[in-house]
Coordinates of C-alpha atoms in Angstrom, one line a residue:
M1 CA -267.3 51.4 -34.3
K2 CA -268.1 54.6 -31.7
T3 CA -270.7 56.0 -31.5
I4 CA -270.5 60.7 -32.0
G5 CA -274.1 61.6 -30.9
D6 CA -277.2 60.3 -33.3
A7 CA -273.7 58.8 -35.9
Y8 CA -272.1 55.8 -35.8
I9 CA -268.3 55.9 -37.2
T10 CA -266.5 53.2 -38.3
V11 CA -262.3 52.1 -40.0
A12 CA -261.1 50.0 -41.8
G13 CA -257.4 49.2 -41.9
L14 CA -256.6 50.2 -38.3
P15 CA -255.0 48.9 -36.3
D16 CA -252.9 47.3 -39.0
P17 CA -252.6 48.4 -42.9
T18 CA -255.2 46.0 -45.1
P19 CA -255.0 47.1 -48.8
D20 CA -258.8 46.0 -49.1
H21 CA -259.6 47.8 -46.5
A22 CA -262.5 50.5 -49.0
K23 CA -263.9 47.6 -50.0
A24 CA -264.5 45.9 -46.5
I25 CA -266.1 49.2 -45.4
A26 CA -268.3 50.0 -48.8
N27 CA -269.6 45.8 -48.1
T28 CA -270.0 47.2 -44.5
A29 CA -271.8 50.1 -45.6
I30 CA -274.0 48.1 -47.7
R31 CA -274.7 45.1 -44.9
F32 CA -275.7 47.6 -43.0
V33 CA -278.3 49.5 -45.5
R34 CA -279.6 46.2 -46.3
Y35 CA -280.6 44.8 -42.3
L36 CA -281.8 48.3 -41.8
K37 CA -284.4 48.1 -45.0
R38 CA -284.7 44.4 -43.8
R39 CA -285.8 45.2 -39.9
N40 CA -288.8 47.9 -40.9
L41 CA -290.1 46.1 -43.2
S42 CA -291.5 44.2 -39.5
H43 CA -291.4 46.8 -37.4
P44 CA -293.3 50.6 -36.8
H45 CA -289.9 52.9 -35.9
Q46 CA -288.5 53.2 -38.7
W47 CA -284.7 53.5 -38.7
Q48 CA -282.6 55.2 -41.9
C49 CA -279.0 56.0 -41.6
R50 CA -276.9 58.4 -44.5
I51 CA -273.7 57.7 -45.1
G52 CA -270.4 58.6 -46.7
L53 CA -267.5 57.6 -46.7
S54 CA -264.1 59.0 -47.3
T55 CA -260.3 57.2 -46.8
G56 CA -257.1 58.6 -45.8
S57 CA -255.0 59.5 -43.0
V58 CA -256.1 59.7 -39.5
V59 CA -255.0 59.2 -36.0
G60 CA -255.9 57.0 -33.3
S61 CA -255.9 58.2 -29.9
V62 CA -257.0 57.1 -26.1
V63 CA -258.8 60.5 -24.5
G64 CA -260.6 61.0 -21.7
I65 CA -260.1 61.3 -18.1
Q66 CA -262.3 59.6 -15.9
K67 CA -264.0 57.4 -18.7
Y68 CA -260.9 56.0 -21.2
V69 CA -262.2 55.9 -25.0
Y70 CA -260.4 55.8 -28.2
D71 CA -261.5 58.1 -30.9
I72 CA -259.6 58.8 -34.9
F73 CA -259.1 62.2 -36.0
G74 CA -258.0 63.8 -39.2
P75 CA -259.4 64.6 -42.5
A76 CA -261.0 62.2 -43.3
V77 CA -262.6 61.8 -40.1
N78 CA -264.0 65.3 -40.9
L79 CA -264.6 64.4 -44.6
A80 CA -266.5 61.2 -44.6
S81 CA -269.0 63.4 -41.7
R82 CA -269.0 66.0 -44.7
L83 CA -270.1 63.7 -47.3
Q84 CA -273.3 61.8 -45.3
E85 CA -274.7 65.5 -45.6
F86 CA -275.2 64.9 -49.4
S87 CA -277.3 60.9 -48.8
E88 CA -280.4 61.4 -49.2
P89 CA -282.3 58.4 -46.7
M90 CA -280.8 55.0 -46.8
Q91 CA -277.8 56.3 -49.6
I92 CA -273.9 56.0 -49.2
T93 CA -272.2 58.8 -50.5
V94 CA -268.3 58.6 -51.6
Q95 CA -265.2 60.8 -52.4
N96 CA -263.5 60.3 -55.7
S97 CA -260.4 58.7 -54.4
V98 CA -262.5 55.8 -53.1
A99 CA -264.8 55.3 -56.2
N100 CA -261.4 55.3 -57.9
V101 CA -261.1 52.1 -55.9
L102 CA -264.5 50.5 -56.3
K103 CA -265.1 51.1 -59.3
D104 CA -264.6 48.1 -60.7
Q105 CA -266.4 45.9 -58.1
F106 CA -269.8 47.8 -57.2
D107 CA -272.1 50.1 -58.5
L108 CA -271.5 53.6 -58.3
E109 CA -273.7 56.8 -59.8
H110 CA -271.5 60.3 -60.7
V111 CA -273.3 62.7 -58.9
G112 CA -270.9 65.3 -60.0
K113 CA -268.8 68.8 -58.2
K114 CA -270.5 69.5 -54.9
A115 CA -268.5 72.2 -52.7
I116 CA -268.0 70.7 -49.4
R117 CA -267.4 72.8 -46.3
G118 CA -263.6 72.5 -45.8
F119 CA -262.1 70.8 -48.5
G120 CA -263.9 72.6 -51.8
E121 CA -265.0 71.3 -55.2
Q122 CA -265.0 67.2 -55.2
D123 CA -266.6 64.9 -57.3
I124 CA -268.9 62.9 -55.1
W125 CA -270.3 59.2 -56.0
Q126 CA -273.2 57.5 -55.0
L127 CA -272.7 53.4 -54.1
S128 CA -275.5 51.5 -54.8
D129 CA -276.7 47.7 -53.4
S130 CA -277.0 46.2 -56.7
N131 CA -279.5 43.6 -55.2

């Protein structure tokens, strides 16, 4: 997990591929939203998030000259960033291929096709916290 401006990025299945990476990251996203909801009950400053989940190949690399940081790049990273733009606060938006993997284990609501910059028309889904 790392920060990019006011956003966080996290990944599952690196450096070693894991067959349940989609389930792991979906559970992480749900737990993050739940944590914020509980936290907001007792704090005057309300924190909210919008989450986008995608899957695909990425390239990981150490970048920097004076300060070294591990970073990931690739279409999957860009798509996840674009998907969160379709989320309302405290919602999780997922791409169709992630929804297909998660559909038997999680509550998903089909949003429909949306034009995603750089990716064309894509079916997107909202991942629900069933509790």
